[in-house]
C-alpha positions as protocol buffer text, in pm:
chain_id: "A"
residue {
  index: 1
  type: UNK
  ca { x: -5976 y: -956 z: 3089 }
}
residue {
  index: 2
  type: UNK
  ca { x: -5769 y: -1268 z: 3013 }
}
residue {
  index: 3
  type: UNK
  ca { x: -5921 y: -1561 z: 2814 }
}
residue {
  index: 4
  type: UNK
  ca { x: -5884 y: -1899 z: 2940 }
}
residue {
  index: 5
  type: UNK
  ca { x: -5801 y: -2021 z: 2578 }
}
residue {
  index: 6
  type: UNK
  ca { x: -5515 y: -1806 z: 2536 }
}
residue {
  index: 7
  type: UNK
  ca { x: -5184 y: -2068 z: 2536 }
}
residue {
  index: 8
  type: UNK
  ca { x: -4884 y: -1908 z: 2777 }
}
residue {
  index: 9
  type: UNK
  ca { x: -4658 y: -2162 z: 2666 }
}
residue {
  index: 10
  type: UNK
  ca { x: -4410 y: -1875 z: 2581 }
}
residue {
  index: 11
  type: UNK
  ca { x: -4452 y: -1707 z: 2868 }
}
residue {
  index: 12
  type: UNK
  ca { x: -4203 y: -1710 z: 3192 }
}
residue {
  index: 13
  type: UNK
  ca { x: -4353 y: -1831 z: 3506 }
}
residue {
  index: 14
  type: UNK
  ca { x: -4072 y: -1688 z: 3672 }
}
residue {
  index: 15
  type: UNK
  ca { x: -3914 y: -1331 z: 3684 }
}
residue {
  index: 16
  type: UNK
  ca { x: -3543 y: -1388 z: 3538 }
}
residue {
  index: 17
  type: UNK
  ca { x: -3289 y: -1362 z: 3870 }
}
residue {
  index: 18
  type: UNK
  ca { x: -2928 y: -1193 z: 3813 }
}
residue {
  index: 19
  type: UNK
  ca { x: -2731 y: -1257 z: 3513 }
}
residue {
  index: 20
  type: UNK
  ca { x: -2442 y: -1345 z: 3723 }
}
residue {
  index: 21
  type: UNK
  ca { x: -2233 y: -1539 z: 3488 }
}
residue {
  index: 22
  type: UNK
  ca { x: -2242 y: -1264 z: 3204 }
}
residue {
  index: 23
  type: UNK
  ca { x: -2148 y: -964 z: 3499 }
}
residue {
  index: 24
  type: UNK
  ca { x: -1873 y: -1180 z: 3616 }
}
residue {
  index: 25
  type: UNK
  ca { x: -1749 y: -1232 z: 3229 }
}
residue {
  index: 26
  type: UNK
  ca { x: -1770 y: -886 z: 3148 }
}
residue {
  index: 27
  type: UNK
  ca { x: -1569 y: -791 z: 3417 }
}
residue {
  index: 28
  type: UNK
  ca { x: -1316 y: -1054 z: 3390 }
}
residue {
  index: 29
  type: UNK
  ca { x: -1311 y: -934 z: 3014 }
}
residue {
  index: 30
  type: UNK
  ca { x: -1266 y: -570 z: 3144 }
}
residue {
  index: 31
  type: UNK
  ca { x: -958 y: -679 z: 3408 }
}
residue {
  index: 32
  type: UNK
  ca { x: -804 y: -837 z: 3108 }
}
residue {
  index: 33
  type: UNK
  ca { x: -793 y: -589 z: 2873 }
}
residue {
  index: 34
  type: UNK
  ca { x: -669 y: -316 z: 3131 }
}
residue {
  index: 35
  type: UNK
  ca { x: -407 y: -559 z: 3263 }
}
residue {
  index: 36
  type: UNK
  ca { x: -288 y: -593 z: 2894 }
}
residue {
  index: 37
  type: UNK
  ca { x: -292 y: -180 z: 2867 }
}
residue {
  index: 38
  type: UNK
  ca { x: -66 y: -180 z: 3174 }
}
residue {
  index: 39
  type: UNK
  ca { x: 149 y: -405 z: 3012 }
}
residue {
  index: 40
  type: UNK
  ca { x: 191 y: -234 z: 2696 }
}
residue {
  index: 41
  type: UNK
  ca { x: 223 y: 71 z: 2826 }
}
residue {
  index: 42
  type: UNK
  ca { x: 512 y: -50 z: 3082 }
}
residue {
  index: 43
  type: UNK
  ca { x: 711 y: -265 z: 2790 }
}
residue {
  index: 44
  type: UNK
  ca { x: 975 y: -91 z: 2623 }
}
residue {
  index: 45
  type: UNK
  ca { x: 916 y: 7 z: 2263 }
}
residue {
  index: 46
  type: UNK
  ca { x: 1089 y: -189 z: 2038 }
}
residue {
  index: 47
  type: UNK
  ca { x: 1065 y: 10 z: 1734 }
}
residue {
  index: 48
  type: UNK
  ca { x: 1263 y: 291 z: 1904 }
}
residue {
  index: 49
  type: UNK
  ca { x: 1619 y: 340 z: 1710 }
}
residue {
  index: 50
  type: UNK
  ca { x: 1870 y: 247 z: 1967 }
}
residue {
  index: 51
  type: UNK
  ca { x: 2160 y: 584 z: 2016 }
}
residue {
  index: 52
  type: UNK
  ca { x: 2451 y: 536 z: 1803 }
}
residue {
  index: 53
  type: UNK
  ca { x: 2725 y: 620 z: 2085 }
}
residue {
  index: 54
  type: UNK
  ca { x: 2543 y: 323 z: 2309 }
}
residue {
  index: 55
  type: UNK
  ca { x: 2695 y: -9 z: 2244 }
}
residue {
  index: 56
  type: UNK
  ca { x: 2424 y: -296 z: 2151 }
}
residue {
  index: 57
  type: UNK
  ca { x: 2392 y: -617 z: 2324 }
}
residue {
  index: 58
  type: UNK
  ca { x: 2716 y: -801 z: 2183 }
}
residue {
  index: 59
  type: UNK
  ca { x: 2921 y: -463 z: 2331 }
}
residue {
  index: 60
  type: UNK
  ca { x: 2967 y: -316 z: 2006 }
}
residue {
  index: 61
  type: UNK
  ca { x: 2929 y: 36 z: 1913 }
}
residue {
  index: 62
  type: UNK
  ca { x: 2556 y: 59 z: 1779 }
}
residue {
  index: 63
  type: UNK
  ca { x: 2545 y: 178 z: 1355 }
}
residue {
  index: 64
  type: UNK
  ca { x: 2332 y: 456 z: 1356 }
}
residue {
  index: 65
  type: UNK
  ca { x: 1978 y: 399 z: 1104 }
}
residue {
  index: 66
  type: UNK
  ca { x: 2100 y: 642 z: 872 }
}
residue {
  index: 67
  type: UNK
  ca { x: 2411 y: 516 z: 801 }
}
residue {
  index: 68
  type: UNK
  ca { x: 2253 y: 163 z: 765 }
}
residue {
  index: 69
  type: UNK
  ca { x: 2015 y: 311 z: 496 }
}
residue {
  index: 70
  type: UNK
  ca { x: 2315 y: 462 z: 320 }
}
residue {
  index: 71
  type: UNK
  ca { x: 2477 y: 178 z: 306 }
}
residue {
  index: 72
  type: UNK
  ca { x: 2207 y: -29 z: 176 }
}
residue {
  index: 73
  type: UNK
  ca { x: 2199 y: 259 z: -112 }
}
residue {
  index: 74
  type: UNK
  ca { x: 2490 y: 226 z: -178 }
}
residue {
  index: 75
  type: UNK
  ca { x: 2460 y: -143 z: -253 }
}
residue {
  index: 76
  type: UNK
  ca { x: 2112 y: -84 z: -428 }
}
residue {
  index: 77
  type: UNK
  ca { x: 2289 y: 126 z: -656 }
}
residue {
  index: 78
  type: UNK
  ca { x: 2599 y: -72 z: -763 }
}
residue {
  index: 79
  type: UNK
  ca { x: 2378 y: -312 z: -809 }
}
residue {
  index: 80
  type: UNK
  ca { x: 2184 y: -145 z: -1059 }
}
residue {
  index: 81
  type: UNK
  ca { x: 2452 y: 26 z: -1239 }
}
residue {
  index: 82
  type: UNK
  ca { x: 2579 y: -351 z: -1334 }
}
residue {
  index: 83
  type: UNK
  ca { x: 2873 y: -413 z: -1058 }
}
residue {
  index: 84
  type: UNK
  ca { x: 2912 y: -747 z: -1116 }
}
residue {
  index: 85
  type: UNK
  ca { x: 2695 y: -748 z: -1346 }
}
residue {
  index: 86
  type: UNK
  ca { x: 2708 y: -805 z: -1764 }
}
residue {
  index: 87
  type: UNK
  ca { x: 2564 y: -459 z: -1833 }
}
residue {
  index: 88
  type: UNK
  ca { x: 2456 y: -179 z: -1675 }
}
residue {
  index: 89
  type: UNK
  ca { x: 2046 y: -125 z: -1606 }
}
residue {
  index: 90
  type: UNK
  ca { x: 2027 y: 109 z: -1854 }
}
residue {
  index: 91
  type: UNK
  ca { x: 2200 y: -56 z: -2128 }
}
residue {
  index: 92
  type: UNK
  ca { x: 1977 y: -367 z: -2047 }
}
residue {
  index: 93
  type: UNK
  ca { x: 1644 y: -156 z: -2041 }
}
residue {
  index: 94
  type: UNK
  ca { x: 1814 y: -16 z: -2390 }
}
residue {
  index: 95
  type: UNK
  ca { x: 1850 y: -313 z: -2549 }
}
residue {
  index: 96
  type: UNK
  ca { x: 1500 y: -479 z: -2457 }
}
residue {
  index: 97
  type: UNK
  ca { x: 1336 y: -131 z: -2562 }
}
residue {
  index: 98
  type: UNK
  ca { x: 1481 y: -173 z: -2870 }
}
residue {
  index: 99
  type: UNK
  ca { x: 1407 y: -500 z: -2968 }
}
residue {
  index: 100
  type: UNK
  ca { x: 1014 y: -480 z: -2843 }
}
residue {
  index: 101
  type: UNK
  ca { x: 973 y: -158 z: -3053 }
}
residue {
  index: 102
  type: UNK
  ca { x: 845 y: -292 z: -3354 }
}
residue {
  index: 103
  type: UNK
  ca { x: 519 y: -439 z: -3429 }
}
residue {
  index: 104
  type: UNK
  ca { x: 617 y: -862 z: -3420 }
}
residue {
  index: 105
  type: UNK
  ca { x: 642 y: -704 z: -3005 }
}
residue {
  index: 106
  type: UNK
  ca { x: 539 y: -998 z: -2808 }
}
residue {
  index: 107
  type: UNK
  ca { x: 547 y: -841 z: -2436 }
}
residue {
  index: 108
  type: UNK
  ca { x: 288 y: -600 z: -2302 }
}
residue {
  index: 109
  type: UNK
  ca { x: 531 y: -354 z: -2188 }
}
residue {
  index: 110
  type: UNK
  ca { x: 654 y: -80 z: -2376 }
}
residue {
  index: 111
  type: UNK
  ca { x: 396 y: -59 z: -2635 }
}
residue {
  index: 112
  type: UNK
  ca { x: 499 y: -24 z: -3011 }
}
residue {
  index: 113
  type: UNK
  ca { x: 516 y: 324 z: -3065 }
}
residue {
  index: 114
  type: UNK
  ca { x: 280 y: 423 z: -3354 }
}
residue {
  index: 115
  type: UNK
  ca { x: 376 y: 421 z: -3719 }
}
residue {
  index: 116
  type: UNK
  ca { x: 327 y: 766 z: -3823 }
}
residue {
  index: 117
  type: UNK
  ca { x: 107 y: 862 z: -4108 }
}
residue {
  index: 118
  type: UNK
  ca { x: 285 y: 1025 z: -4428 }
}
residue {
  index: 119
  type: UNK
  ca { x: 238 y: 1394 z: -4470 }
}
residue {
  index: 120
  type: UNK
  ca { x: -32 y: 1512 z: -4613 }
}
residue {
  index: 121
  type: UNK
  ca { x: 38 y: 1689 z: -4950 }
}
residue {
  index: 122
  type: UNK
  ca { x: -6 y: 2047 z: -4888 }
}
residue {
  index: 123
  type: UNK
  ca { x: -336 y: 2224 z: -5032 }
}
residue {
  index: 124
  type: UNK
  ca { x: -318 y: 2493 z: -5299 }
}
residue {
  index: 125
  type: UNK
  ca { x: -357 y: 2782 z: -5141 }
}
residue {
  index: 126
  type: UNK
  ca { x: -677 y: 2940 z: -5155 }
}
residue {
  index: 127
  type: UNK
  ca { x: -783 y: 3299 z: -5161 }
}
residue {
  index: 128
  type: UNK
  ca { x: -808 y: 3497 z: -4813 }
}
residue {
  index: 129
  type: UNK
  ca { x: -1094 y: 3714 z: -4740 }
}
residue {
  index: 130
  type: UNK
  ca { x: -1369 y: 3842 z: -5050 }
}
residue {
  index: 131
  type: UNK
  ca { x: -1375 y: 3650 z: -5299 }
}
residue {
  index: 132
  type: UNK
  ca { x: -1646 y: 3905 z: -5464 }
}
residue {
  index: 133
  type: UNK
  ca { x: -1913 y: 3687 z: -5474 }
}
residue {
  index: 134
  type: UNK
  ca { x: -2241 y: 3806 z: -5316 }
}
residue {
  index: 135
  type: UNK
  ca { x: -2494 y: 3559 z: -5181 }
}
């Protein structure tokens, strides 16, 4: 039984029809994103390392990757060991080690090493074993 009082504001008087407009965006969404997988799967890859005997673009001979990265060693480490430079990374790295390894040490890196603590005088040595004494 329904009572007469009861407010239906809220309710619908009418059955909801088709959601057109959200079908016909998901799909569109859908054709999208499989258009786009085409396409990406089609494109060629451009992180592929090109074939060292097959000239580039400008017609000449393509360097292969790993003789790129040696190269760039190379540099990397005549850099380091001070070409062109005043010293050497490990004489600079020497020299700053040195200077920070006391306590006035204003930089957080290396820490002062510890001061060691004097020997301690060594005990008289006591007797091993029985001493004869019963409890």
């Amino acid at each position: 039984m329904t009572d007469p009082n009861i407010d239906n504001a809220n309710a619908p008087d009418q059955p909801q029809g088709f959601p057109f407009v959200t079908v016909a965006a998901t799909l569109a969404t859908l054709f999208v994103f499989l258009g786009l997988v085409v396409i990406a799967y089609r494109s060629p890859n451009g992180l592929d390392v090109p074939k060292a005997d097959a000239p580039d673009a400008k017609g000449e001979p393509a360097v292969s990757a790993g003789a790129k990265l040696d190269e760039v060693r190379a540099r990397n480490e005549a850099a380091l060991n001070g070409v062109g430079a005043k010293m050497s990374q490990r004489e600079a790295r020497d020299a700053l080690v040195s200077k920070l390894k006391g306590p006035s040490a204003t930089l957080p890196f290396p820490t002062p090493e510890p001061v060691a603590p004097a020997p301690a005088p060594p005990k008289k040595d006591e007797p091993k074993g029985d001493t004869g004494k019963k409890p």
